[in-house]
Amino acid sequence: MRRFYTGSDLNRVHSIAELADMARRRLPYFAWEYLSGGAEAELTLKDNLAAFSAYGLHARAMVPCHAPDTSRVLLGRVLPMPMLIGPTGYNGLLYRDADIHLARAATARGLPFTLSTASNTSLEDLVTAVPGVDLWFQLYAMRDPQVQKDLLQRTAGAGCRTLVLTCDAMVLGNREWDRRNFARPRQLTWRNKFDVVRHPRWLKQVLWPSGLPGMGNLEPYLPPSERNPLGSMAFIGQQMDTFLDWDMLARLRDQWGERLLLKGVLHPADVERVIALGLDGVVVSNHGGRQLDGSLGSLDALAAIAPQAKGKLSLLLDGGIRRGSDIVKALALGVDAVLLGRSALYGVAVAGETGVGRALDVLTDELALTMNLMGCTHLNHLDRDSVFQRRRT
């Protein structure tokens, strides 16, 4: 009978799905739900995966299988693989100092790492802990202009030259399965409390001795008595700018003189406005299916966006990347690189930096193998003719 490996030797992990299964067993249920769940009926969460399954790959015959060239130029820098770790919040729920572990694994492989506004590790602590990190910073627009100005100054001071503004989370999506784990806001049900006790390794690794971590980037703006998880969560809920609009984005373009990308784009008309404002790129994203349920899967949205962006913007995508072949399909349809979310988080939840490294290495190996099997010697040879559309069931 088929089953995934259940031991601890990561060399015996052969897929992201296998890492996800290990993470599910290691984490208490409420933490697993936070990591893996989506909004409402999770239609968009499922569509992110189904969109990749809807495409097949064209293979060319009689091409020698030398090691393929997997490098890609992104925003003026040559990456060894066309991927980077995207922004994800409150990763300390999965593993102590998870942001640092994610950044170390990415840096060891020459890949950028994106730190979230809602990270547990601050910008300053991250760059101290991970020398040489190619740091990107994801910004949530803040109501208080002084808080946002200070965040931008700290971002520049940390050596970050790439800012990613998230535009699809001004209000939180209806993550009802996540909420069902709580009897009241931030108070687990008794069933979930008992389940936490059944995960002593997680308790020791995450909670002991100080409890859940706060949000490092936000702590400077909190009163001393509120520098804790509850205070940080309340603060970001109050500070999220629900009136974010194109005028604000234009002001941010004036304030931030380095590379600026907009994350959360799904409509080609929005790409035209981004180009007009002089941004450097967009990330095609539906927030991992955690916001508007029923919105397009990321790869489905890409078909209309790629022609608009070609030659004018760097084009990235996240959502649903679980295989090296998924990366090939995204590149064939027009993206320059992909951002990894859950795929990297499954790894960090299992074994910190080592687990993230395994996730990145699995995807890298699958990417190279897929290219060999397709008869593709360089990523630049991928185009729309490299894929075909299946009938989706």
CSV table of C-alpha atoms in Angstrom, one decimal, residues 44-341:
chain,number,residue,atom,x,y,z
A,44,THR,CA,-9.6,29.5,-4.9
A,45,LEU,CA,-7.2,27.5,-2.8
A,46,LYS,CA,-8.1,24.4,-4.8
A,47,ASP,CA,-8.1,26.3,-8.1
A,48,ASN,CA,-4.5,27.4,-7.5
A,49,LEU,CA,-3.5,23.7,-7.7
A,50,ALA,CA,-6.0,22.7,-10.4
A,51,ALA,CA,-4.8,25.4,-12.7
A,52,PHE,CA,-1.3,23.8,-12.9
A,53,SER,CA,-2.9,20.3,-13.4
A,54,ALA,CA,-4.8,21.7,-16.4
A,55,TYR,CA,-1.6,22.2,-18.4
A,56,GLY,CA,0.6,19.5,-19.9
A,57,LEU,CA,4.2,19.7,-21.2
A,58,HIS,CA,5.4,19.3,-24.8
A,59,ALA,CA,8.6,17.2,-25.0
A,60,ARG,CA,11.1,17.5,-27.8
A,61,ALA,CA,13.0,14.4,-29.0
A,62,MET,CA,16.7,13.8,-29.6
A,63,VAL,CA,18.0,16.5,-27.2
A,64,PRO,CA,21.1,15.4,-25.2
A,65,CYS,CA,20.5,15.5,-21.4
A,66,HIS,CA,23.3,17.8,-20.3
A,67,ALA,CA,22.7,19.6,-17.1
A,68,PRO,CA,20.2,22.3,-18.1
A,69,ASP,CA,20.7,26.0,-17.5
A,70,THR,CA,18.2,26.9,-14.7
A,71,SER,CA,19.4,30.5,-14.2
A,72,ARG,CA,17.2,33.5,-14.7
A,73,VAL,CA,17.8,37.2,-14.7
A,74,LEU,CA,15.4,39.0,-12.3
A,75,LEU,CA,15.5,42.7,-11.6
A,76,GLY,CA,19.1,42.9,-12.8
A,77,ARG,CA,20.3,39.9,-10.8
A,78,VAL,CA,21.1,36.4,-12.0
A,79,LEU,CA,19.4,33.8,-9.9
A,80,PRO,CA,20.5,30.2,-10.0
A,81,MET,CA,16.9,29.1,-10.1
A,82,PRO,CA,13.8,31.1,-11.1
A,83,MET,CA,12.3,31.2,-7.5
A,84,LEU,CA,12.5,33.0,-4.2
A,85,ILE,CA,10.8,32.7,-0.9
A,86,GLY,CA,7.8,34.9,-0.7
A,87,PRO,CA,6.4,36.8,2.3
A,88,THR,CA,4.4,34.9,4.9
A,89,GLY,CA,3.3,36.2,8.3
A,90,TYR,CA,3.6,34.9,11.8
A,91,ASN,CA,5.9,32.0,10.9
A,92,GLY,CA,7.0,31.6,14.5
A,93,LEU,CA,3.8,29.6,15.0
A,94,LEU,CA,5.4,26.9,13.0
A,95,TYR,CA,9.0,26.9,14.3
A,96,ARG,CA,11.1,29.1,16.5
A,97,ASP,CA,12.8,31.9,14.6
A,98,ALA,CA,11.3,30.5,11.4
A,99,ASP,CA,12.0,33.7,9.4
A,100,ILE,CA,15.7,33.3,10.1
A,101,HIS,CA,15.6,29.7,9.1
A,102,LEU,CA,13.8,30.5,5.8
A,103,ALA,CA,16.3,33.3,5.0
A,104,ARG,CA,19.3,31.1,5.8
A,105,ALA,CA,18.1,28.4,3.5
A,106,ALA,CA,17.4,30.8,0.7
A,107,THR,CA,20.7,32.6,1.1
A,108,ALA,CA,22.7,29.4,1.1
A,109,ARG,CA,21.3,28.7,-2.4
A,110,GLY,CA,21.7,32.2,-3.8
A,111,LEU,CA,18.0,33.1,-3.7
A,112,PRO,CA,16.2,36.2,-2.3
A,113,PHE,CA,14.1,36.0,0.8
A,114,THR,CA,11.0,38.3,1.4
A,115,LEU,CA,10.3,39.3,5.0
A,116,SER,CA,6.7,40.2,5.9
A,117,THR,CA,5.5,43.2,7.8
A,118,ALA,CA,3.8,40.7,10.0
A,119,SER,CA,7.0,38.6,10.6
A,120,ASN,CA,8.1,37.6,14.1
A,121,THR,CA,11.7,38.6,13.3
A,122,SER,CA,12.5,42.2,12.8
A,123,LEU,CA,14.3,43.6,9.8
A,124,GLU,CA,17.3,44.5,12.0
A,125,ASP,CA,17.5,41.1,13.7
A,126,LEU,CA,17.1,39.3,10.3
A,127,VAL,CA,20.1,41.0,8.6
A,128,THR,CA,22.2,40.5,11.7
A,129,ALA,CA,21.4,36.8,11.9
A,130,VAL,CA,21.7,36.1,8.1
A,131,PRO,CA,24.8,38.0,6.6
A,132,GLY,CA,24.6,38.4,2.9
A,133,VAL,CA,20.8,37.8,2.6
A,134,ASP,CA,19.2,39.2,-0.5
A,135,LEU,CA,16.4,40.8,1.5
A,136,TRP,CA,13.1,41.9,0.0
A,137,PHE,CA,10.5,43.5,2.3
A,138,GLN,CA,6.7,43.1,2.0
A,139,LEU,CA,4.8,46.1,3.1
A,140,TYR,CA,1.2,46.4,4.4
A,141,ALA,CA,0.1,50.0,3.9
A,142,MET,CA,-0.3,51.6,7.3
A,143,ARG,CA,-2.9,54.2,8.4
A,144,ASP,CA,-0.4,56.2,10.4
A,145,PRO,CA,2.0,57.9,7.9
A,146,GLN,CA,4.7,58.2,10.5
A,147,VAL,CA,4.6,54.4,11.1
A,148,GLN,CA,4.9,53.8,7.4
A,149,LYS,CA,7.6,56.3,6.9
A,150,ASP,CA,9.6,54.8,9.7
A,151,LEU,CA,9.1,51.3,8.3
A,152,LEU,CA,10.4,52.4,4.9
A,153,GLN,CA,13.5,54.0,6.6
A,154,ARG,CA,14.2,50.9,8.5
A,155,THR,CA,13.8,48.8,5.4
A,156,ALA,CA,16.4,50.9,3.5
A,157,GLY,CA,18.6,50.9,6.6
A,158,ALA,CA,18.6,47.1,6.6
A,159,GLY,CA,20.0,47.1,3.1
A,160,CYS,CA,16.8,46.1,1.4
A,161,ARG,CA,16.4,47.4,-2.2
A,162,THR,CA,13.2,45.6,-3.2
A,163,LEU,CA,9.8,46.6,-1.7
A,164,VAL,CA,6.7,44.5,-2.3
A,165,LEU,CA,3.4,46.2,-1.5
A,166,THR,CA,0.5,43.8,-0.8
A,167,CYS,CA,-2.8,45.2,-2.1
A,168,ASP,CA,-5.2,42.3,-1.6
A,169,ALA,CA,-5.4,42.1,2.2
A,170,MET,CA,-6.8,45.5,3.3
A,171,VAL,CA,-9.5,43.5,5.1
A,172,LEU,CA,-9.0,39.9,6.1
A,173,GLY,CA,-10.8,37.2,4.1
A,174,ASN,CA,-13.4,34.9,5.7
A,175,ARG,CA,-11.1,32.1,6.9
A,176,GLU,CA,-13.9,30.4,8.8
A,177,TRP,CA,-12.2,27.0,9.3
A,178,ASP,CA,-9.3,28.8,11.0
A,179,ARG,CA,-11.8,30.7,13.2
A,180,ARG,CA,-13.6,27.5,14.2
A,181,ASN,CA,-10.5,26.5,16.2
A,182,PHE,CA,-11.2,29.4,18.6
A,183,ALA,CA,-13.9,29.7,21.2
A,184,ARG,CA,-13.4,33.5,21.2
A,185,PRO,CA,-10.8,35.7,19.5
A,186,ARG,CA,-7.3,34.3,20.3
A,187,GLN,CA,-8.7,31.7,22.8
A,188,LEU,CA,-8.5,28.1,21.5
A,189,THR,CA,-11.4,25.7,22.1
A,190,TRP,CA,-10.8,23.1,24.7
A,191,ARG,CA,-10.5,20.5,22.1
A,192,ASN,CA,-7.6,22.4,20.5
A,193,LYS,CA,-6.0,23.0,23.9
A,194,PHE,CA,-6.0,19.2,24.5
A,195,ASP,CA,-4.6,18.7,21.0
A,196,VAL,CA,-1.7,21.2,21.7
A,197,VAL,CA,-0.8,19.0,24.7
A,198,ARG,CA,-0.6,16.0,22.4
A,199,HIS,CA,2.3,17.8,20.5
A,200,PRO,CA,5.1,18.0,23.1
A,201,ARG,CA,7.8,18.6,20.5
A,202,TRP,CA,6.0,21.6,19.1
A,203,LEU,CA,5.3,22.9,22.7
A,204,LYS,CA,9.0,22.7,23.5
A,205,GLN,CA,10.2,24.0,20.2
A,206,VAL,CA,7.7,26.9,19.8
A,207,LEU,CA,6.2,27.9,23.1
A,208,TRP,CA,8.8,27.1,25.7
A,209,PRO,CA,9.8,29.1,27.7
A,210,SER,CA,8.3,32.5,26.6
A,211,GLY,CA,5.1,31.6,24.8
A,212,LEU,CA,4.2,32.7,21.3
A,213,PRO,CA,6.4,35.4,19.8
A,214,GLY,CA,5.4,38.9,19.0
A,215,MET,CA,5.7,40.7,15.6
A,216,GLY,CA,9.2,42.0,15.6
A,217,ASN,CA,8.7,44.7,12.9
A,218,LEU,CA,5.8,46.3,14.8
A,219,GLU,CA,7.1,46.2,18.4
A,220,PRO,CA,8.8,49.6,18.2
A,221,TYR,CA,5.4,51.2,17.7
A,222,LEU,CA,3.7,49.5,20.6
A,223,PRO,CA,3.5,50.7,24.2
A,224,PRO,CA,5.9,48.6,26.4
A,225,SER,CA,2.9,46.8,28.1
A,226,GLU,CA,1.6,45.8,24.7
A,227,ARG,CA,4.8,44.2,23.2
A,228,ASN,CA,3.4,40.8,23.0
A,229,PRO,CA,1.5,38.6,20.5
A,230,LEU,CA,-2.0,40.0,21.4
A,231,GLY,CA,-0.7,43.6,21.3
A,232,SER,CA,0.9,43.1,17.9
A,233,MET,CA,-2.1,41.5,16.4
A,234,ALA,CA,-4.4,44.2,17.7
A,235,PHE,CA,-2.0,46.9,16.4
A,236,ILE,CA,-1.8,45.5,12.8
A,237,GLY,CA,-5.6,45.1,12.7
A,238,GLN,CA,-6.0,48.7,13.7
A,239,GLN,CA,-3.3,50.0,11.4
A,240,MET,CA,-4.1,48.3,8.1
A,241,ASP,CA,-5.0,51.0,5.6
A,242,THR,CA,-8.4,50.0,4.3
A,243,PHE,CA,-8.4,53.0,2.0
A,244,LEU,CA,-5.3,52.0,0.0
A,245,ASP,CA,-5.7,53.2,-3.6
A,246,TRP,CA,-3.8,54.2,-6.7
A,247,ASP,CA,-3.0,57.7,-5.4
A,248,MET,CA,-1.4,56.1,-2.3
A,249,LEU,CA,0.6,53.8,-4.6
A,250,ALA,CA,1.8,56.8,-6.6
A,251,ARG,CA,2.9,58.5,-3.3
A,252,LEU,CA,4.8,55.3,-2.3
A,253,ARG,CA,6.5,55.3,-5.7
A,254,ASP,CA,7.8,58.8,-5.0
A,255,GLN,CA,8.8,57.9,-1.4
A,256,TRP,CA,10.6,54.7,-2.3
A,257,GLY,CA,13.4,55.2,-4.8
A,258,GLU,CA,14.4,51.5,-5.2
A,259,ARG,CA,12.6,48.6,-6.8
A,260,LEU,CA,8.9,48.5,-6.1
A,261,LEU,CA,6.5,45.6,-6.9
A,262,LEU,CA,2.7,45.3,-6.4
A,263,LYS,CA,1.5,42.0,-5.1
A,264,GLY,CA,-2.0,40.8,-5.4
A,265,VAL,CA,-2.7,41.6,-9.1
A,266,LEU,CA,-5.2,39.4,-11.0
A,267,HIS,CA,-6.6,41.7,-13.7
A,268,PRO,CA,-4.8,43.0,-16.8
A,269,ALA,CA,-6.3,46.5,-16.5
A,270,ASP,CA,-4.5,46.8,-13.1
A,271,VAL,CA,-1.2,45.9,-14.8
A,272,GLU,CA,-1.7,48.9,-17.2
A,273,ARG,CA,-2.0,51.2,-14.2
A,274,VAL,CA,1.1,49.7,-12.6
A,275,ILE,CA,3.1,50.4,-15.7
A,276,ALA,CA,1.8,54.0,-15.9
A,277,LEU,CA,3.1,54.6,-12.3
A,278,GLY,CA,6.5,53.3,-13.1
A,279,LEU,CA,6.7,50.3,-10.9
A,280,ASP,CA,9.2,47.6,-11.5
A,281,GLY,CA,7.0,44.5,-11.4
A,282,VAL,CA,3.8,42.8,-10.3
A,283,VAL,CA,3.1,39.5,-8.4
A,284,VAL,CA,0.2,37.6,-9.8
A,285,SER,CA,-1.4,36.4,-6.6
A,286,ASN,CA,-4.6,35.7,-4.8
A,287,HIS,CA,-3.0,35.5,-1.3
A,288,GLY,CA,-2.8,31.8,-1.4
A,289,GLY,CA,-6.6,31.4,-1.6
A,290,ARG,CA,-6.9,33.1,1.8
A,291,GLN,CA,-8.7,36.3,0.8
A,292,LEU,CA,-11.5,36.4,-1.9
A,293,ASP,CA,-12.8,32.9,-2.4
A,294,GLY,CA,-13.9,32.4,-6.0
A,295,SER,CA,-11.2,34.7,-7.4
A,296,LEU,CA,-9.1,33.3,-10.2
A,297,GLY,CA,-6.4,30.8,-9.6
A,298,SER,CA,-3.0,32.5,-10.1
A,299,LEU,CA,-2.0,30.6,-13.2
A,300,ASP,CA,-5.5,31.2,-14.7
A,301,ALA,CA,-5.1,34.9,-14.2
A,302,LEU,CA,-1.6,34.9,-15.8
A,303,ALA,CA,-2.9,34.1,-19.3
A,304,ALA,CA,-4.4,37.6,-19.7
A,305,ILE,CA,-1.8,39.5,-17.7
A,306,ALA,CA,1.4,38.1,-19.3
A,307,PRO,CA,0.9,39.9,-22.7
A,308,GLN,CA,0.3,43.2,-20.9
A,309,ALA,CA,3.4,42.9,-18.8
A,310,LYS,CA,5.8,41.5,-21.4
A,311,GLY,CA,8.9,43.8,-21.9
A,312,LYS,CA,7.5,46.4,-19.5
A,313,LEU,CA,7.5,44.8,-16.0
A,314,SER,CA,9.1,41.9,-14.1
A,315,LEU,CA,6.3,39.4,-13.8
A,316,LEU,CA,6.2,37.0,-10.8
A,317,LEU,CA,3.6,34.6,-9.5
A,318,ASP,CA,2.7,32.7,-6.4
A,319,GLY,CA,0.0,30.2,-5.4
A,320,GLY,CA,0.0,26.5,-6.0
A,321,ILE,CA,3.7,25.8,-6.7
A,322,ARG,CA,4.3,22.2,-5.5
A,323,ARG,CA,6.5,20.8,-8.2
A,324,GLY,CA,9.4,21.8,-10.4
A,325,SER,CA,7.1,21.1,-13.3
A,326,ASP,CA,4.8,23.8,-11.9
A,327,ILE,CA,7.6,26.3,-12.2
A,328,VAL,CA,8.3,25.2,-15.8
A,329,LYS,CA,4.6,25.8,-16.6
A,330,ALA,CA,4.5,29.2,-15.0
A,331,LEU,CA,7.7,30.3,-16.9
A,332,ALA,CA,6.3,28.9,-20.2
A,333,LEU,CA,3.2,31.1,-19.7
A,334,GLY,CA,5.2,34.2,-19.2
A,335,VAL,CA,6.5,34.7,-15.6
A,336,ASP,CA,10.1,35.6,-14.8
A,337,ALA,CA,10.2,33.8,-11.5
A,338,VAL,CA,7.9,32.3,-8.8
A,339,LEU,CA,7.5,33.1,-5.1
A,340,LEU,CA,7.2,30.1,-2.7
A,341,GLY,CA,4.8,30.2,0.2
